[in-house]
mmCIF file of C-alpha atoms in Angstrom:
data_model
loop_
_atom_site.group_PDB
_atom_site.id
_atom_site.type_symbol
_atom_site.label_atom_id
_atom_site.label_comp_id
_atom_site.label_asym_id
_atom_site.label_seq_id
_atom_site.Cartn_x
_atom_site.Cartn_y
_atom_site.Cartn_z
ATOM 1 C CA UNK A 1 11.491 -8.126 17.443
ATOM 2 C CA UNK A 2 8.701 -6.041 15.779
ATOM 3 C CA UNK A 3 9.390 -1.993 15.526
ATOM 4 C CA UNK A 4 7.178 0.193 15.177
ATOM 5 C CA UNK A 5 7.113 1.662 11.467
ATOM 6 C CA UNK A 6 8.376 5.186 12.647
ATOM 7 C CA UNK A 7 11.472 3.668 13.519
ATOM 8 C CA UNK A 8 11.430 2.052 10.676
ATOM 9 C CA UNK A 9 12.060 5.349 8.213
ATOM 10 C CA UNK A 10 10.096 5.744 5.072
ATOM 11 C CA UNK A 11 7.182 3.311 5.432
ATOM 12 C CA UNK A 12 5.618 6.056 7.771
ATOM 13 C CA UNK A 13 4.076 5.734 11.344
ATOM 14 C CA UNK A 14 0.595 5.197 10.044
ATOM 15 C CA UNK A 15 1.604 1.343 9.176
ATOM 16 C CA UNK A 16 2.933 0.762 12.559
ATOM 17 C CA UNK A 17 -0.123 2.428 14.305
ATOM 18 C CA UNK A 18 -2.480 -0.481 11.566
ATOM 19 C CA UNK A 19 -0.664 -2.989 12.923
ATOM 20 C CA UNK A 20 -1.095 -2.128 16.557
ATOM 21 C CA UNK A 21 -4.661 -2.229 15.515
ATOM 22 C CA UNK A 22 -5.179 -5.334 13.815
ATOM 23 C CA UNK A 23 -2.926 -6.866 17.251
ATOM 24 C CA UNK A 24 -5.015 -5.865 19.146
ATOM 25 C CA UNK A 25 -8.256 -6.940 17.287
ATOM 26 C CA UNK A 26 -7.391 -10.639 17.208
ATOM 27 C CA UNK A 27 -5.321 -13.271 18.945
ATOM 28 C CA UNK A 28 -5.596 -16.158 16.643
ATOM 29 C CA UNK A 29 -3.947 -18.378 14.486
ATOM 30 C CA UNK A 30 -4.971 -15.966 12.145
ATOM 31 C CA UNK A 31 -3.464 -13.107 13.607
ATOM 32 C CA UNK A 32 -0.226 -14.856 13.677
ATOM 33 C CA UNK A 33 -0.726 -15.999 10.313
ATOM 34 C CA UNK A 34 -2.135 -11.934 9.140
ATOM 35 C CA UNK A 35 0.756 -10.289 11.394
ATOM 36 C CA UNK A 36 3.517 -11.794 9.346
ATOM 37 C CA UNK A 37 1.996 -11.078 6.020
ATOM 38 C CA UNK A 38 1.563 -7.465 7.048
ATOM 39 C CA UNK A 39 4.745 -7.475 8.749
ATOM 40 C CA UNK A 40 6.504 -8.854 5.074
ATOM 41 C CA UNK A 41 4.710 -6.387 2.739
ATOM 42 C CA UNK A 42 5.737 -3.306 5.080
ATOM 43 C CA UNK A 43 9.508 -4.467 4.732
ATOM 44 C CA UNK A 44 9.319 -5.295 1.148
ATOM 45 C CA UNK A 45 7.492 -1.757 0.820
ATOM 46 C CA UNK A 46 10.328 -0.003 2.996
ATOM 47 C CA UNK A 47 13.218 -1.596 0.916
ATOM 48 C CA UNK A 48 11.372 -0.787 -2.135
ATOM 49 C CA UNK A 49 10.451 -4.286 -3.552
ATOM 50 C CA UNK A 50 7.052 -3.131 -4.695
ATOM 51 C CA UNK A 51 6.573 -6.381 -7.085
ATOM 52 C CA UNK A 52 7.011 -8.464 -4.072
ATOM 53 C CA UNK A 53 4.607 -6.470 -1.558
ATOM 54 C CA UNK A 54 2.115 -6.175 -4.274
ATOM 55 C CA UNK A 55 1.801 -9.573 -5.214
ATOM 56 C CA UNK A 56 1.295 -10.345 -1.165
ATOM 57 C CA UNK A 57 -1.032 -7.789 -0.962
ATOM 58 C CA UNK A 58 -3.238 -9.363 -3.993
ATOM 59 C CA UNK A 59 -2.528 -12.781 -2.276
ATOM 60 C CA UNK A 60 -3.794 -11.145 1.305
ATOM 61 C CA UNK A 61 -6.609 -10.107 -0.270
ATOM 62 C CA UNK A 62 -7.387 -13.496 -1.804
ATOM 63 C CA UNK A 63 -6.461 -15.049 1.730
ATOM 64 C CA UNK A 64 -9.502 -12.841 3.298
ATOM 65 C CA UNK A 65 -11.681 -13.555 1.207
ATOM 66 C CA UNK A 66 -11.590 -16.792 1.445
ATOM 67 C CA UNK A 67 -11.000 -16.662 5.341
ATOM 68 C CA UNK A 68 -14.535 -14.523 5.526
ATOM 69 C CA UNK A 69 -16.547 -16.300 3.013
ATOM 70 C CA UNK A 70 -18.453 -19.648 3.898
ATOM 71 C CA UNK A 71 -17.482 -21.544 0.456
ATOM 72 C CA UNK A 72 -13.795 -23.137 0.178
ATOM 73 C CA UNK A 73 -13.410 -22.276 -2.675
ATOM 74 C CA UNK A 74 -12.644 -18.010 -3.915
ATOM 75 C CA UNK A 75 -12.041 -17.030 -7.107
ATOM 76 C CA UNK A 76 -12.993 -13.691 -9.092
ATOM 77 C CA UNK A 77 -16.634 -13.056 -7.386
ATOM 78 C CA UNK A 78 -14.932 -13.479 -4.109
ATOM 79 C CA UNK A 79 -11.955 -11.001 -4.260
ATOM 80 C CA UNK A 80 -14.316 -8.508 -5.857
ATOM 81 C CA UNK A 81 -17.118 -8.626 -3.153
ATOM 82 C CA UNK A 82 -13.942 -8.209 -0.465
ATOM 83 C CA UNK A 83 -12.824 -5.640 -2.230
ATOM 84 C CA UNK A 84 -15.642 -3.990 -2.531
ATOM 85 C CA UNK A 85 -16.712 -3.898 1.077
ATOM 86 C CA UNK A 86 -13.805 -3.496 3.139
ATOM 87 C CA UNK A 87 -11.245 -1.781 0.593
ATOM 88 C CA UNK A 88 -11.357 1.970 -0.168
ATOM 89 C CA UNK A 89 -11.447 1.960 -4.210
ATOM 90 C CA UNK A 90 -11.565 5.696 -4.361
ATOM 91 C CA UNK A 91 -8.670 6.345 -2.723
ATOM 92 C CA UNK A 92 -6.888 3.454 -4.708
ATOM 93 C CA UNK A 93 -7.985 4.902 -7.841
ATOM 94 C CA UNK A 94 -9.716 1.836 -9.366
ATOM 95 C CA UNK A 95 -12.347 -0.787 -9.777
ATOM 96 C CA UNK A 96 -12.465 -4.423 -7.996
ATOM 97 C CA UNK A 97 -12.391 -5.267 -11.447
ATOM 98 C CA UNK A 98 -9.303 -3.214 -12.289
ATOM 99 C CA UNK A 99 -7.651 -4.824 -8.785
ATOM 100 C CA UNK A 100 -8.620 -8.604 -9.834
ATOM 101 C CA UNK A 101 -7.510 -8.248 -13.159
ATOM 102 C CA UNK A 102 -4.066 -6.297 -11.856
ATOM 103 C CA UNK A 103 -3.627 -9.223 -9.249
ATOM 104 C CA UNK A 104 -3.848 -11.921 -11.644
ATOM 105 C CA UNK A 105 -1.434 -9.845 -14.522
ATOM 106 C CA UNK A 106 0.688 -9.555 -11.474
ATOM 107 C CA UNK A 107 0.482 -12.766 -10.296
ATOM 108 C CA UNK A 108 0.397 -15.127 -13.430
ATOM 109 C CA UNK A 109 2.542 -13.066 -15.450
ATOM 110 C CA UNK A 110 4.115 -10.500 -13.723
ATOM 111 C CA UNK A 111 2.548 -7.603 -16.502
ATOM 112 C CA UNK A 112 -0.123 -5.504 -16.204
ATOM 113 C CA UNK A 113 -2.346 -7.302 -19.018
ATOM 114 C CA UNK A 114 -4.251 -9.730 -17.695
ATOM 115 C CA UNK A 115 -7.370 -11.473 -19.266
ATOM 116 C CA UNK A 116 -9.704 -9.379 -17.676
ATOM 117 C CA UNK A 117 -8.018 -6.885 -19.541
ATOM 118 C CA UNK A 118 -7.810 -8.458 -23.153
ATOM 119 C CA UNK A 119 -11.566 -8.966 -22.868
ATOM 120 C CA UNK A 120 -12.271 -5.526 -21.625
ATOM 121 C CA UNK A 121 -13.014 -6.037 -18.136
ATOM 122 C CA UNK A 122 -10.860 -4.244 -16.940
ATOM 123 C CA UNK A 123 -8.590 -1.509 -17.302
ATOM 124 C CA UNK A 124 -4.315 -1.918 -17.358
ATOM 125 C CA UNK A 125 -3.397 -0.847 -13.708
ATOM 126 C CA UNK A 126 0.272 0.905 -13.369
ATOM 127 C CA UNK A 127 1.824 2.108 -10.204
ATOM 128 C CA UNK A 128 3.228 4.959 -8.418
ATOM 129 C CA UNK A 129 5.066 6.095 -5.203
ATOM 130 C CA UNK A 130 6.122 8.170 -3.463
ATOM 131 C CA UNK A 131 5.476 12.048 -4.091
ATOM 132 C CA UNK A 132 4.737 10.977 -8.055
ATOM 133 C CA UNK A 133 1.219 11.293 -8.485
ATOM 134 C CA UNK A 134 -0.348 11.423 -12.277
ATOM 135 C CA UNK A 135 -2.195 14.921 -12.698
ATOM 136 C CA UNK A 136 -3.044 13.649 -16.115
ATOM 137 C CA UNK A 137 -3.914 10.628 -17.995
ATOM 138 C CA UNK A 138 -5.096 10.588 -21.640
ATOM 139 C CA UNK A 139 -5.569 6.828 -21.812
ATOM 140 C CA UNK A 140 -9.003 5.387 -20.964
ATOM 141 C CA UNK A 141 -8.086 1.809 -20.545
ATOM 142 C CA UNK A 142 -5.147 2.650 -17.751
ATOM 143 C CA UNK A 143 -5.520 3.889 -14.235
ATOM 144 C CA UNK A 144 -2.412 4.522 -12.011
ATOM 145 C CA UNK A 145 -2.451 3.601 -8.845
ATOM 146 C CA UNK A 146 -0.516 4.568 -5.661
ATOM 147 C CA UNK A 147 1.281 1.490 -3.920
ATOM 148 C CA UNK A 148 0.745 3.336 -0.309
ATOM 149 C CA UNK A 149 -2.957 3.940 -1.142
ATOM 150 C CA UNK A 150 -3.078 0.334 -1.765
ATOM 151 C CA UNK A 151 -1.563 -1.063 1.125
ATOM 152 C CA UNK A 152 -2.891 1.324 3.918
ATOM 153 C CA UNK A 153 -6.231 0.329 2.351
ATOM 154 C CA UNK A 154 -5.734 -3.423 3.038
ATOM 155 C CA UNK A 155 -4.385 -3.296 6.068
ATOM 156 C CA UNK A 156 -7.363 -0.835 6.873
ATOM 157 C CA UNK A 157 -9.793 -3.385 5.034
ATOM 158 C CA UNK A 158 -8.066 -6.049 6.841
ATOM 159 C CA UNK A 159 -8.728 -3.922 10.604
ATOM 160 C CA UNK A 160 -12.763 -3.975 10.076
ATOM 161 C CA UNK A 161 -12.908 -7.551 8.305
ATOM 162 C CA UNK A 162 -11.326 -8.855 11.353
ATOM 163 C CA UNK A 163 -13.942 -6.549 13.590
ATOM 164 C CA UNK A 164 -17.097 -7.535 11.532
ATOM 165 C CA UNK A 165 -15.922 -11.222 12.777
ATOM 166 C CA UNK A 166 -15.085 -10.416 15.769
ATOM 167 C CA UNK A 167 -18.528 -9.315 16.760
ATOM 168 C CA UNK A 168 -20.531 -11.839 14.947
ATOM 169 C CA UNK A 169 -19.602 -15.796 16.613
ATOM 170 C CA UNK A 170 -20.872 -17.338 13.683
ATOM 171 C CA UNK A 171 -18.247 -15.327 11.484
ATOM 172 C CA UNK A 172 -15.619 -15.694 14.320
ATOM 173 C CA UNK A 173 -16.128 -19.438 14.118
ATOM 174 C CA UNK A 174 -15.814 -19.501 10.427
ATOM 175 C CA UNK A 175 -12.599 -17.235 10.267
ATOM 176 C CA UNK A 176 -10.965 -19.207 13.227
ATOM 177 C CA UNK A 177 -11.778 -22.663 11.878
ATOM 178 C CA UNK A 178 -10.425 -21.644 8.142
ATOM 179 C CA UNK A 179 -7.288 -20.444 9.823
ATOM 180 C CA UNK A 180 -6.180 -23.399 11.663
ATOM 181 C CA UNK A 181 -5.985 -24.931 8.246
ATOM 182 C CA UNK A 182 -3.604 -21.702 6.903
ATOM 183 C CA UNK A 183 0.067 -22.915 6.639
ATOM 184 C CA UNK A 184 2.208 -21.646 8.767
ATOM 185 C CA UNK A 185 5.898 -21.669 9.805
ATOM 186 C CA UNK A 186 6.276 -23.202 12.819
ATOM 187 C CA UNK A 187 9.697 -23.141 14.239
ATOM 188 C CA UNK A 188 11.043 -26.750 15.303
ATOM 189 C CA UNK A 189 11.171 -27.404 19.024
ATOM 190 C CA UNK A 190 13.817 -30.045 20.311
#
């Protein structure tokens, strides 16, 4: 049984009131499928596994990107342009560029180099919580990041991708035909 974030403890009521929001927004196999990947990062986030909920952030944001895009295939130029419209990069801190190359250090290596970085794409993104925030940073080719920032602004991003398809049937097609291909647990009826 779901509960609410506030009952949760340190995630924070804003999360629970997000997911109320995307709920409500769709009623698809890809809300069932988006539900429990929001549902997993917010209890990775409350028991502090921040390598965990990252890396299913990134892959969330990969998933919707795909999920809204007409080609079946999404890469680089993909994640980007998602990024770019439906995530808040101020309030992150970064660049799509910074977030792809982060995502794929993250994901491929578990560092924050990536080759995005090594060619000089992109700058070496590092992470914060909680009440830490960096009042100063003398290094040009690192920006820090707040995990929260991060994560409200997916699930935020994810809230008006989901309405821009919602209100265009073309889009809504495209969405719920790509997510009836998603893999998803089903559990095993006798």
């Amino acid at each position: 049984c779901w509960k609410p974030a506030a009952s949760r403890g340190r995630v924070g009521n804003s999360w629970g009131l997000m997911r109320e929001e995307v709920l409500m927004t769709i009623a698809t196999h890809a809300h069932a499928y988006l539900m429990r990947q929001i549902d997993a990062i917010v209890i990775l986030k409350r028991e502090e596994r921040f390598e965990a909920a990252l890396m299913l952030t990134y892959a969330g944001i990969d998933h919707l990107s795909w999920l809204s895009n007409p080609g079946e295939e999404t890469g680089s130029a993909e994640f980007k342009a998602w990024a770019e419209k439906y995530l808040d990069l101020a309030s992150i801190g970064c660049s799509s560029n910074d977030l792809w190359g982060a995502r794929c250090g993250l994901l491929h290596t578990a560092a924050a180099e990536s080759r995005d970085f090594r060619s000089d794409k992109a700058k070496l993104v590092y992470y914060t919580d909680g009440a830490v925030r960096v009042s100063e940073n003398a290094d040009p080719n690192v920006v820090f990041v707040h995990v929260t920032n991060l994560f409200v602004s997916f699930l935020q991003g994810a809230v008006r991708c989901v309405g821009d398809c919602e209100v265009d049937p073309a889009k809504l097609a495209l969405i719920e035909g790509k997510a009836s291909r998603v893999l998803a647990w089903r559990p095993y009826q006798h």
